[in-house]
Short mmCIF file of C-alpha atoms in Angstrom, two decimals:
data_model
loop_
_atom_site.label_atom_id
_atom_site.label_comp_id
_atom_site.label_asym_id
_atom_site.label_seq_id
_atom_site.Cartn_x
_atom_site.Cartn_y
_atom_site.Cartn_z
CA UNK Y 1 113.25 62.03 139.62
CA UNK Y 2 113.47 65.67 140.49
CA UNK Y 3 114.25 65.40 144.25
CA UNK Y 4 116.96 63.46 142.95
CA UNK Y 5 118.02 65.72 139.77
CA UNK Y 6 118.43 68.49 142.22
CA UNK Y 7 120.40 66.07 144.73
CA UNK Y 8 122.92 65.80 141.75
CA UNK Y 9 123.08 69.30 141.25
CA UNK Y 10 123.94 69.69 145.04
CA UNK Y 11 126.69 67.20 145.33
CA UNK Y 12 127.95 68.83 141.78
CA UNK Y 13 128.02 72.34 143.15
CA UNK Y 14 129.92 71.24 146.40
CA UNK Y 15 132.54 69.41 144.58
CA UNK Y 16 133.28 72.42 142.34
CA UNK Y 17 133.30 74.17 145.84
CA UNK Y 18 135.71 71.65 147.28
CA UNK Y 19 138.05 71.94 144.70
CA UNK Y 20 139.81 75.15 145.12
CA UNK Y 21 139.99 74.04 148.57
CA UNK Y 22 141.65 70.91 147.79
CA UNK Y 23 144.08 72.90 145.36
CA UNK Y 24 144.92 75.05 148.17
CA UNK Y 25 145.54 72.38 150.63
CA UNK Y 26 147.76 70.15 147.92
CA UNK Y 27 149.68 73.50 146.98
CA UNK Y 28 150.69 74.05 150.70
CA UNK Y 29 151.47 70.31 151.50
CA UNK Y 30 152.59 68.35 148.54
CA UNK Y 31 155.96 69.64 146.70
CA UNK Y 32 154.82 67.98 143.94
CA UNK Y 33 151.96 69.78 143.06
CA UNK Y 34 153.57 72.68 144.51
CA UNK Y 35 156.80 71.88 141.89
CA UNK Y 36 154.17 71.39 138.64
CA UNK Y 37 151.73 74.92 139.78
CA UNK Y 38 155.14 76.65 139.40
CA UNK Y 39 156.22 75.15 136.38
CA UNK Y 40 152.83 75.41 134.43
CA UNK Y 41 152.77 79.09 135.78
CA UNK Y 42 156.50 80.02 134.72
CA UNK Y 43 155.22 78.18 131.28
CA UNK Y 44 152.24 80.08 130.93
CA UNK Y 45 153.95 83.28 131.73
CA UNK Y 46 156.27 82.75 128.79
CA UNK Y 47 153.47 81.76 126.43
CA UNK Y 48 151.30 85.02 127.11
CA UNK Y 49 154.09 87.16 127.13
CA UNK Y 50 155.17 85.94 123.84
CA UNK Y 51 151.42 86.53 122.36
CA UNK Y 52 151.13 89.96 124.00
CA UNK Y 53 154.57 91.42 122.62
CA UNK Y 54 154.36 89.85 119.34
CA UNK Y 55 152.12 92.36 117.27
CA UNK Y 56 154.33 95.51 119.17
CA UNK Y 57 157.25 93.57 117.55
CA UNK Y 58 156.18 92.33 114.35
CA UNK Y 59 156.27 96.37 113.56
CA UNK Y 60 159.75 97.07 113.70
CA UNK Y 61 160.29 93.57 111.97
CA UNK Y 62 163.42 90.88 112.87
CA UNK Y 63 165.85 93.09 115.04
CA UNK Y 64 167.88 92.12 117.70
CA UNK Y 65 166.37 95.31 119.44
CA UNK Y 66 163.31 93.37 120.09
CA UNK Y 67 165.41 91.26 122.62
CA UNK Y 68 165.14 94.23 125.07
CA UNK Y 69 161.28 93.87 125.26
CA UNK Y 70 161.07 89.93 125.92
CA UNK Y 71 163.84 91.15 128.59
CA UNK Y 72 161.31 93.19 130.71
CA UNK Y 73 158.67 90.58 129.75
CA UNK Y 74 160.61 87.69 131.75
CA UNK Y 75 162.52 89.81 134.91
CA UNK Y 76 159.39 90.17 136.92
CA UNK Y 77 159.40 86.21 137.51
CA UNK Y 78 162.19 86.32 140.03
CA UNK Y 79 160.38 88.31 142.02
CA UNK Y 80 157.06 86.20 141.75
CA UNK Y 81 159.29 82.84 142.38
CA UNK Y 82 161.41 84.53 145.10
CA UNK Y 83 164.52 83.87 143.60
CA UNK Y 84 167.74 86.80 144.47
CA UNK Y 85 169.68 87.25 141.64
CA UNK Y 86 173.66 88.06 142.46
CA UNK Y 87 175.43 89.11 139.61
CA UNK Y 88 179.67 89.12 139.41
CA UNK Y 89 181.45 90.41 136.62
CA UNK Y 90 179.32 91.99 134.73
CA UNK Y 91 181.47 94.40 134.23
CA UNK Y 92 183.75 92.36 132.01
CA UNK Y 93 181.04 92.46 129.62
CA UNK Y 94 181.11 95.94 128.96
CA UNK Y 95 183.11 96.57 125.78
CA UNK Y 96 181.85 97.56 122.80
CA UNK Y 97 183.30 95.02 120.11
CA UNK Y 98 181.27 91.71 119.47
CA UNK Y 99 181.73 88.43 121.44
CA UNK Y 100 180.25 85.20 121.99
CA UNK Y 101 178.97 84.52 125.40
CA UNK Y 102 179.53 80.94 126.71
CA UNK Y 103 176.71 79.51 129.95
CA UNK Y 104 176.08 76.28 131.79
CA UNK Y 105 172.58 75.13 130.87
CA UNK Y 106 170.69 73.70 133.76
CA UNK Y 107 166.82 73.81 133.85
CA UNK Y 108 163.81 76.60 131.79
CA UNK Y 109 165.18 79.03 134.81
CA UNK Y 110 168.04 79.67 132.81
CA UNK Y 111 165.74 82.49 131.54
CA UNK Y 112 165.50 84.40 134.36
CA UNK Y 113 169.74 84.25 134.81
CA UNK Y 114 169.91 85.15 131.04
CA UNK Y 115 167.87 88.33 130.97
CA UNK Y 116 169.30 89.41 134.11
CA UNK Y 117 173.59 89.63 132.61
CA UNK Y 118 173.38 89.55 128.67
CA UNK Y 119 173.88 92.83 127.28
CA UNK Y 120 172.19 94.57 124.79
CA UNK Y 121 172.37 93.64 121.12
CA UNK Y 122 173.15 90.00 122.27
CA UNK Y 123 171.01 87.29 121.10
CA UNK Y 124 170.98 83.27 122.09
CA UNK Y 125 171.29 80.50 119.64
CA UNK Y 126 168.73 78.49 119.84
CA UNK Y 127 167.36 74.76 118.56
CA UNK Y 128 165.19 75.05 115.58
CA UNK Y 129 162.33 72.83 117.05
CA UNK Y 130 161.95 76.22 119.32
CA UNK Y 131 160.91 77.82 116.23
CA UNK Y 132 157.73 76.03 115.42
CA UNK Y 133 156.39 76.80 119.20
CA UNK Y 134 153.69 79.05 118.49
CA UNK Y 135 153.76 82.70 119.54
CA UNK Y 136 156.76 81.86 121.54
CA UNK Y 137 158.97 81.18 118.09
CA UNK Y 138 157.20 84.11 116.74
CA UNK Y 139 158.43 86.22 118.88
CA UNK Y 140 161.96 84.41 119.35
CA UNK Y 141 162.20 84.92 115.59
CA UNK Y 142 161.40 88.23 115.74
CA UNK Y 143 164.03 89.20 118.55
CA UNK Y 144 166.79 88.18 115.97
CA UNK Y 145 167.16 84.84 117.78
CA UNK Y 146 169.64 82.45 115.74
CA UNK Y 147 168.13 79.08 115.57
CA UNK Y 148 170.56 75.75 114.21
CA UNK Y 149 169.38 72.81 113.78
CA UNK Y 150 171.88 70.08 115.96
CA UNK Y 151 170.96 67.19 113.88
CA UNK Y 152 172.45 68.02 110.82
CA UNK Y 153 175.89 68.61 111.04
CA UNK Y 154 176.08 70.46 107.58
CA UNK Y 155 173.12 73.19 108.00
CA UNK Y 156 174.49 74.05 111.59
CA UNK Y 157 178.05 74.44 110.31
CA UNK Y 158 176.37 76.82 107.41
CA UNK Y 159 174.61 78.87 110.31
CA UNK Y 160 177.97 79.24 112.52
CA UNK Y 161 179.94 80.17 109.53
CA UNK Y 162 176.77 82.96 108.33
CA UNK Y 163 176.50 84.06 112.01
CA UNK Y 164 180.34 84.47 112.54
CA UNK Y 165 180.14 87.29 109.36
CA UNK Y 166 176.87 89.01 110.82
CA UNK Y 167 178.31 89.40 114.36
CA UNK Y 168 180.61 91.46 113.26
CA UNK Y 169 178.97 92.96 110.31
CA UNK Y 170 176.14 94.18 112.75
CA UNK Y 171 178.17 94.31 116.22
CA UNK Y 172 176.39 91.61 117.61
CA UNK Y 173 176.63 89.50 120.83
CA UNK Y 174 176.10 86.00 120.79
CA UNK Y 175 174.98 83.34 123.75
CA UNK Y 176 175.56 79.92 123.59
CA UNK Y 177 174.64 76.99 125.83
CA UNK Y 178 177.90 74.43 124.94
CA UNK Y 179 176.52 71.23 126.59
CA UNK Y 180 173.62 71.77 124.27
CA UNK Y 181 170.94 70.29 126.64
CA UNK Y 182 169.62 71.08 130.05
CA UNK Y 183 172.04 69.39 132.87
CA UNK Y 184 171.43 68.76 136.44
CA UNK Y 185 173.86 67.00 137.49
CA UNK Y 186 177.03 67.77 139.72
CA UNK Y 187 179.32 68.79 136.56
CA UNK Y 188 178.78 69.83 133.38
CA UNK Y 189 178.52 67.99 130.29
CA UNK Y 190 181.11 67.73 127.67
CA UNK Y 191 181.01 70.64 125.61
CA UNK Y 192 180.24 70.89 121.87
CA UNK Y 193 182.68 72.93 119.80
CA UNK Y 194 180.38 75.14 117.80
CA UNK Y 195 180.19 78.06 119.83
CA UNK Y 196 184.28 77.56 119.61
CA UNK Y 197 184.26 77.44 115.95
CA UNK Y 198 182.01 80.87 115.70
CA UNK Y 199 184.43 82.37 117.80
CA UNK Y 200 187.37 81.73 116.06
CA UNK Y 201 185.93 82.09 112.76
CA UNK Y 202 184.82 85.61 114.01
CA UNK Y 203 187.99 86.63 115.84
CA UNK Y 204 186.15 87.48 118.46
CA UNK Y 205 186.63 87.14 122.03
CA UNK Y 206 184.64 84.58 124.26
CA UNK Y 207 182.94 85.47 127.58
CA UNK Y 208 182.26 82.48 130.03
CA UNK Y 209 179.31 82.60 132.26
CA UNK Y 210 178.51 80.50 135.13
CA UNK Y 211 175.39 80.14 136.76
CA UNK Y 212 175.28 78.50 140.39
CA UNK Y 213 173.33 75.14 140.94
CA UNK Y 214 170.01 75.29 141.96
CA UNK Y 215 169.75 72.25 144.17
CA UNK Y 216 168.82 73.84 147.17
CA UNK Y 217 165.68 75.87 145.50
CA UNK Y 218 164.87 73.29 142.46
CA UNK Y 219 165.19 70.35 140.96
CA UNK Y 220 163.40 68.43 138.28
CA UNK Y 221 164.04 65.46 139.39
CA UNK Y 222 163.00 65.83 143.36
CA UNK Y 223 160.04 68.04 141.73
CA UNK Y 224 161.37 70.76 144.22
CA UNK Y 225 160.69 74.38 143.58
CA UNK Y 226 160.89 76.79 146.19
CA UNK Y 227 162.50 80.29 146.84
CA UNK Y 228 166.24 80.76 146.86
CA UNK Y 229 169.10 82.53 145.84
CA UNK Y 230 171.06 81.85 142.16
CA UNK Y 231 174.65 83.48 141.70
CA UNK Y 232 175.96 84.50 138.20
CA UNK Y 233 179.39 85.15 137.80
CA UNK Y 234 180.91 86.41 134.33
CA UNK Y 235 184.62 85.33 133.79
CA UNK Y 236 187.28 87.49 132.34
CA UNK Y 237 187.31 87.44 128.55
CA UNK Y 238 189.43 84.82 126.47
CA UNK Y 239 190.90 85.83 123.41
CA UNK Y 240 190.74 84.18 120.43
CA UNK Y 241 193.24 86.55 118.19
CA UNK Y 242 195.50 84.71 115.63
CA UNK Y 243 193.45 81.49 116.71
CA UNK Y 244 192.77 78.58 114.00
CA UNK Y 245 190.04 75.75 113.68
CA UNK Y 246 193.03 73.65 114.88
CA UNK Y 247 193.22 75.48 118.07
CA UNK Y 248 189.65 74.78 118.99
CA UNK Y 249 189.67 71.41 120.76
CA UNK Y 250 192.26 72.73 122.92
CA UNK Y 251 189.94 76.14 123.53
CA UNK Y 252 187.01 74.18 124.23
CA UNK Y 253 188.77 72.24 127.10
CA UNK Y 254 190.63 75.66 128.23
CA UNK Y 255 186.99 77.32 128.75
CA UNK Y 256 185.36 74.45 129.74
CA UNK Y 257 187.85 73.49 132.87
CA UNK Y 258 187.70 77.09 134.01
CA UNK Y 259 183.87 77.18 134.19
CA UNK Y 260 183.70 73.48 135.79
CA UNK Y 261 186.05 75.20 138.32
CA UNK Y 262 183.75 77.96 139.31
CA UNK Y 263 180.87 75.56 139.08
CA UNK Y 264 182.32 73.53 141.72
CA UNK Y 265 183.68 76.21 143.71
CA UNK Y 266 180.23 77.37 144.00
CA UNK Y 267 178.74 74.02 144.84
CA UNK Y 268 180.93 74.00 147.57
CA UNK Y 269 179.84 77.33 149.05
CA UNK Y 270 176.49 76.60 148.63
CA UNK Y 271 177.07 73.61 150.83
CA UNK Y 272 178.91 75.43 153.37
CA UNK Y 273 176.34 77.78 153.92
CA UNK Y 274 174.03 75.53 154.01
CA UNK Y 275 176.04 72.91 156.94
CA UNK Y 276 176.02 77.01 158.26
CA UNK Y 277 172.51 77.70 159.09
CA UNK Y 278 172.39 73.58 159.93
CA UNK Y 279 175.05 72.72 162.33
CA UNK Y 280 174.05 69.40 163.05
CA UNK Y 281 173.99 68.18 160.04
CA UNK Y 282 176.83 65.61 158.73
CA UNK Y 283 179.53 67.28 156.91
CA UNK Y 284 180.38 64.81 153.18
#
């Protein structure tokens, strides 16, 4: 029995051996392993940056200010994943009354656009189930993150009524996803009217940002993740001065056209560089 105790042990030991090998190998030649190594990481990364800032946070209590060190905390990644960041208009952004910030929401890389434009004392709204995520809501909470809760219609018309006083009580900026879930797709999705409402309610003026698709470096659905390039470009501001709830439908589809405009326009120059460094291939 021992000859063949220590055979075990053998074939155990080699396996083990085998397996970062294997990893290696799957990493290099399967994008799908290669896709959900970068995903876990990007995850991970999130999860222990969350635990390690928490207790520096938790000192100075629920402040916006906090924002600035889950900033630092998630701008390395881009340089881990490859990914060039060009920012446009950022300049626009650089007034000092409050304003609500308006984005397409695509994938979790979102992040990485978002630290690299908002400004400081801006926070996102955010869905409540984020809250109960561990460290992570921890330390959203304590970054003055505003969470609602999109499936009752009542509490999240309480919170965008509350947060329209505090933003300009406390000089705050605001970002908003309006399609309210991630979106790959060629467009975007019809947008809800809450970030809208704050505005309006607020008198303040909104700021819509676009971020380029990410089909050539990533996609959920191909389980593609490689290096590439993502373009952010902040709009001019739109007032909402002398504005009523009544003239929020209309807003929503006023914003909403001009960012599916830039959306596409950068679609299309993605493309074209892309038929660029490829010639040959067919032109749609």
């Amino acid at each position: 029995s021992c000859p063949g105790g220590i055979m075990e042990v053998v074939l155990l030991q080699g396996l083990l051996l085998l397996l970062p090998f294997a990893a290696l190998l799957l990493y290099r030649y399967s994008a799908a392993f290669h896709y959900f190594c970068k995903v876990a990481f990007f995850n991970c990364w999130i999860v222990a940056a969350a635990t390690l800032l928490s207790p520096f946070v938790a000192f100075r209590g629920r402040s916006v200010e906090n924002m600035k060190l889950l900033r630092a905390a998630i701008q390395p990644l881009k340089h881990l994943y490859g990914i060039k960041m060009q920012v446009w208009g950022s300049e626009h952004l650089n007034i000092k009354e409050p304003y609500v910030i308006v984005c397409n929401h695509q994938a979790s890389l979102d992040l990485m656009g978002m630290v690299e434009v908002i400004p400081d004392r801006c926070v996102p709204i955010a869905k409540k189930e984020l809250m109960y995520m561990g460290t992570v809501g921890w330390a959203c909470w304590l970054s003055g993150i505003i969470f609602i809760d999109r499936r009752k219609r009542g509490d999240a018309i309480d919170v965008i009524s509350q947060t329209a006083q505090t933003i300009r009580r406390e000089n705050l900026r605001v970002l908003i996803f309006p399609e309210g879930t991630r979106n790959q797709n060629k467009s975007m999705l019809p947008f809800k009217r809450g970030a809208f409402h704050l505005a309006v309610q607020a008198q303040v003026p909104i700021f819509p940002i676009v971020i380029s698709p990410y089909w050539d470096f990533f996609s959920s659905k191909d389980k593609k993740f490689t290096s590439g390039t993502c373009t952010i470009r902040v709009l001019p501001k739109i007032e909402t001065q002398g504005l009523s709830p009544k003239d929020v439908p209309e807003l929503t589809d006023t914003v909403r056209k001009a960012m599916v405009d830039v959306f596409s326009e950068m679609a299309a120059s993605r493309r074209g560089d892309q038929h660029a460094e490829h010639p040959l291939l067919p032109r749609c």
